[in-house]
CSV table of C-alpha atoms in Angstrom, one decimal:
chain,number,residue,atom,x,y,z
A,1113,UNK,CA,-8.6,-15.0,20.2
A,1114,UNK,CA,-8.1,-15.4,16.5
A,1115,UNK,CA,-9.1,-12.6,14.2
A,1116,UNK,CA,-9.6,-12.7,10.4
A,1117,UNK,CA,-9.4,-10.2,7.7
A,1118,UNK,CA,-12.6,-9.4,5.8
A,1119,UNK,CA,-12.9,-11.7,2.9
A,1120,UNK,CA,-9.6,-13.5,3.5
A,1121,UNK,CA,-11.1,-16.9,3.5
A,1122,UNK,CA,-12.1,-16.6,-0.2
A,1123,UNK,CA,-8.6,-15.3,-1.1
A,1124,UNK,CA,-6.2,-17.8,-2.7
A,1125,UNK,CA,-3.1,-15.7,-2.2
A,1126,UNK,CA,-2.6,-15.3,-5.9
A,1127,UNK,CA,-1.7,-12.1,-7.6
A,1128,UNK,CA,-4.7,-12.5,-9.9
A,1129,UNK,CA,-7.0,-12.1,-6.8
A,1130,UNK,CA,-5.8,-8.6,-6.1
A,1131,UNK,CA,-7.5,-5.4,-7.3
A,1132,UNK,CA,-6.2,-4.0,-10.6
A,1133,UNK,CA,-5.7,-0.4,-11.3
A,1134,UNK,CA,-6.0,-0.7,-15.0
A,1135,UNK,CA,-9.2,1.3,-15.2
A,1136,UNK,CA,-7.8,4.1,-13.0
A,1137,UNK,CA,-4.4,4.6,-14.7
A,1138,UNK,CA,-3.8,7.7,-16.8
A,1139,UNK,CA,-2.9,7.1,-20.5
A,1140,UNK,CA,0.8,7.9,-20.0
A,1141,UNK,CA,1.1,5.5,-17.1
A,1142,UNK,CA,-0.6,2.8,-19.1
A,1143,UNK,CA,1.8,3.4,-21.9
A,1144,UNK,CA,4.8,3.1,-19.6
A,1145,UNK,CA,3.4,-0.2,-18.1
A,1146,UNK,CA,2.8,-1.6,-21.6
A,1147,UNK,CA,6.3,-0.7,-22.7
A,1148,UNK,CA,7.8,-2.4,-19.6
A,1149,UNK,CA,5.5,-5.4,-20.2
A,1150,UNK,CA,6.7,-5.7,-23.8
A,1151,UNK,CA,10.4,-5.5,-22.7
A,1152,UNK,CA,10.0,-8.1,-20.0
A,1153,UNK,CA,8.0,-10.5,-22.1
A,1154,UNK,CA,10.5,-10.4,-24.9
A,1155,UNK,CA,13.7,-10.1,-22.9
A,1156,UNK,CA,13.1,-12.3,-19.9
A,1157,UNK,CA,10.5,-14.9,-21.0
A,1158,UNK,CA,11.6,-17.3,-18.3
A,1159,UNK,CA,9.9,-15.1,-15.8
A,1160,UNK,CA,6.6,-16.2,-17.3
A,1161,UNK,CA,6.7,-20.0,-17.5
A,1162,UNK,CA,3.5,-21.5,-18.9
A,1163,UNK,CA,2.2,-18.2,-20.3
A,1164,UNK,CA,0.3,-18.9,-23.5
A,1165,UNK,CA,1.9,-17.9,-26.8
A,1166,UNK,CA,1.4,-14.2,-27.4
A,1167,UNK,CA,-0.1,-13.4,-24.0
A,1168,UNK,CA,3.1,-12.9,-22.0
A,1169,UNK,CA,3.1,-9.1,-22.4
A,1170,UNK,CA,-0.5,-8.9,-21.2
A,1171,UNK,CA,0.3,-11.1,-18.2
A,1172,UNK,CA,3.1,-8.7,-17.2
A,1173,UNK,CA,1.0,-5.6,-17.8
A,1174,UNK,CA,-1.8,-7.2,-15.6
A,1175,UNK,CA,0.8,-7.9,-12.8
A,1176,UNK,CA,2.1,-4.4,-12.9
A,1177,UNK,CA,-1.4,-3.0,-12.6
A,1178,UNK,CA,-2.0,-5.2,-9.6
A,1179,UNK,CA,1.4,-4.7,-8.0
A,1180,UNK,CA,1.3,-0.9,-7.9
A,1181,UNK,CA,-1.7,-0.9,-5.6
A,1182,UNK,CA,-0.9,-4.0,-3.6
A,1183,UNK,CA,2.8,-3.8,-2.8
A,1184,UNK,CA,4.5,-3.4,0.5
A,1185,UNK,CA,7.8,-1.9,1.5
A,1186,UNK,CA,9.8,-4.8,3.0
A,1187,UNK,CA,11.4,-3.4,6.1
A,1188,UNK,CA,14.0,-4.5,8.6
A,1189,UNK,CA,13.7,-4.5,12.4
A,1190,UNK,CA,14.2,-0.7,12.4
A,1191,UNK,CA,11.5,-0.3,9.8
A,1192,UNK,CA,14.0,0.8,7.2
A,1193,UNK,CA,12.9,-0.1,3.7
A,1194,UNK,CA,15.0,-2.8,2.0
A,1195,UNK,CA,12.8,-3.4,-1.0
A,1196,UNK,CA,9.3,-4.1,-2.1
A,1197,UNK,CA,7.2,-7.1,-2.4
A,1198,UNK,CA,3.6,-8.3,-3.2
A,1199,UNK,CA,2.0,-10.3,-0.4
A,1200,UNK,CA,-1.6,-11.1,-1.6
A,1201,UNK,CA,-2.9,-12.3,1.8
A,1202,UNK,CA,-1.9,-9.0,3.5
A,1203,UNK,CA,-3.2,-7.0,0.6
A,1204,UNK,CA,-6.6,-8.2,1.6
A,1205,UNK,CA,-6.4,-6.2,4.8
A,1206,UNK,CA,-8.2,-2.9,4.7
A,1207,UNK,CA,-6.8,0.5,5.8
A,1208,UNK,CA,-7.4,2.4,9.0
A,1209,UNK,CA,-5.7,5.4,10.5
A,1210,UNK,CA,-6.4,3.6,13.8
A,1211,UNK,CA,-5.1,0.2,12.8
A,1212,UNK,CA,-5.1,-2.9,15.0
A,1213,UNK,CA,-2.3,-4.6,13.2
A,1214,UNK,CA,1.3,-3.9,12.1
A,1215,UNK,CA,3.1,-5.6,9.2
A,1216,UNK,CA,6.6,-6.9,9.9
A,1217,UNK,CA,9.0,-9.2,8.1
A,1218,UNK,CA,11.1,-12.1,9.0
A,1219,UNK,CA,14.3,-11.9,7.0
A,1220,UNK,CA,16.6,-14.8,6.4
A,1221,UNK,CA,19.6,-14.4,4.1
A,1222,UNK,CA,19.1,-16.3,0.9
A,1223,UNK,CA,15.3,-16.7,1.4
A,1224,UNK,CA,12.3,-14.6,0.3
A,1225,UNK,CA,11.0,-12.3,3.1
A,1226,UNK,CA,8.2,-13.7,5.2
A,1227,UNK,CA,5.5,-11.1,6.0
A,1228,UNK,CA,4.0,-11.3,9.5
A,1229,UNK,CA,0.8,-9.6,10.6
A,1230,UNK,CA,1.2,-8.6,14.3
A,1231,UNK,CA,-1.8,-7.5,16.3
A,1232,UNK,CA,-1.4,-4.5,18.5
A,1233,UNK,CA,-4.4,-4.9,20.7
A,1234,UNK,CA,-6.8,-7.6,21.8
A,1235,UNK,CA,-9.1,-8.3,18.8
A,1236,UNK,CA,-12.4,-10.1,19.1
A,1237,UNK,CA,-12.8,-13.3,17.0
A,1238,UNK,CA,-14.2,-12.4,13.6
A,1239,UNK,CA,-13.3,-8.7,13.9
A,1240,UNK,CA,-11.6,-7.1,10.9
A,1241,UNK,CA,-7.8,-6.8,10.9
A,1242,UNK,CA,-6.6,-3.4,9.6
A,1243,UNK,CA,-3.3,-1.7,9.0
A,1244,UNK,CA,-2.3,1.7,7.8
A,1245,UNK,CA,-1.6,2.3,4.1
A,1246,UNK,CA,0.0,5.6,4.9
A,1247,UNK,CA,2.4,7.2,7.4
A,1248,UNK,CA,0.3,7.8,10.5
A,1249,UNK,CA,2.5,10.7,11.7
A,1250,UNK,CA,1.1,12.8,8.8
A,1251,UNK,CA,-1.7,15.3,9.5
A,1252,UNK,CA,-5.2,13.8,8.8
A,1253,UNK,CA,-5.7,16.0,5.7
A,1254,UNK,CA,-2.4,14.8,4.2
A,1255,UNK,CA,-3.3,11.1,4.9
A,1256,UNK,CA,-6.7,11.7,3.2
A,1257,UNK,CA,-5.1,13.3,0.2
A,1258,UNK,CA,-2.5,10.5,-0.1
A,1259,UNK,CA,-5.2,7.8,0.2
A,1260,UNK,CA,-7.4,9.5,-2.4
A,1261,UNK,CA,-4.5,10.0,-4.9
A,1262,UNK,CA,-2.9,6.6,-4.5
A,1263,UNK,CA,-5.7,4.2,-3.6
A,1264,UNK,CA,-8.8,6.1,-4.8
A,1265,UNK,CA,-10.8,6.3,-1.6
A,1266,UNK,CA,-11.4,8.6,1.4
A,1267,UNK,CA,-10.8,7.1,4.8
A,1268,UNK,CA,-13.8,6.9,7.1
A,1269,UNK,CA,-12.2,5.0,10.0
A,1270,UNK,CA,-13.0,5.9,13.6
A,1271,UNK,CA,-10.0,8.2,13.8
A,1272,UNK,CA,-10.9,10.2,10.7
A,1273,UNK,CA,-14.6,10.3,11.1
A,1274,UNK,CA,-14.4,11.6,14.7
A,1275,UNK,CA,-12.3,14.6,13.8
A,1276,UNK,CA,-10.5,14.2,17.2
A,1277,UNK,CA,-7.1,14.7,15.7
A,1278,UNK,CA,-7.9,17.8,13.6
A,1279,UNK,CA,-7.1,20.3,16.3
A,1280,UNK,CA,-3.9,18.5,17.2
A,1281,UNK,CA,-2.9,18.3,13.6
A,1282,UNK,CA,-3.6,22.0,13.1
A,1283,UNK,CA,-1.5,23.0,16.1
A,1284,UNK,CA,1.4,20.7,15.1
A,1285,UNK,CA,1.6,21.9,11.5
A,1286,UNK,CA,2.0,25.6,11.2
A,1287,UNK,CA,2.6,28.0,8.3
A,1288,UNK,CA,6.1,29.6,8.0
A,1289,UNK,CA,5.1,32.7,10.1
A,1290,UNK,CA,3.3,30.8,12.8
A,1291,UNK,CA,4.4,28.7,15.8
A,1292,UNK,CA,4.2,24.9,15.3
A,1293,UNK,CA,6.3,21.8,15.7
A,1294,UNK,CA,6.4,21.2,11.9
A,1295,UNK,CA,6.4,23.9,9.2
A,1296,UNK,CA,4.0,23.3,6.3
A,1297,UNK,CA,5.8,23.3,3.0
A,1298,UNK,CA,5.0,26.4,0.9
A,1299,UNK,CA,2.4,25.9,-1.7
A,1300,UNK,CA,4.0,24.5,-4.9
A,1301,UNK,CA,7.3,23.7,-3.2
A,1302,UNK,CA,7.4,20.3,-4.6
A,1303,UNK,CA,6.0,21.1,-8.1
A,1304,UNK,CA,8.1,19.8,-10.9
């Protein structure tokens, strides 16, 4: 049966419908976005047809704030990233670490990629469609940290709230002196 994403019927598919991160951006990131917006508005005005005089830079800044949180890696059939795109309808889908959908792309040379939402299980009519915003092979605590840092929320899906994977995650990820399939990076290993 058909399934729908929560709230998708009220979405127009426009970038302006998507959540903006403007209020959550640090001052330095806002400054970078404003600089990019000024450069784009003055150097490539044809990207903004119909933008009212003097508002082009604000329109670009607004698009950057929305794109950062609502973009998708466009992948080939092997799930290798080829680029990024903003697909407002799929951006309306919520996250789950136990998703019932997978995002795929139909790629035709010379045409924009077409995003396809593929269901992975039988879904009751009216049930929410979900996909994962993060790599599902990561341990639960790393998924949680990534979701909090990038998207500003903690996952409370059935997989995370049950705690069923915590023991498996702990056994798979071990410190340097312990046994495990994956070694945990030393604290501060990726600090800049």
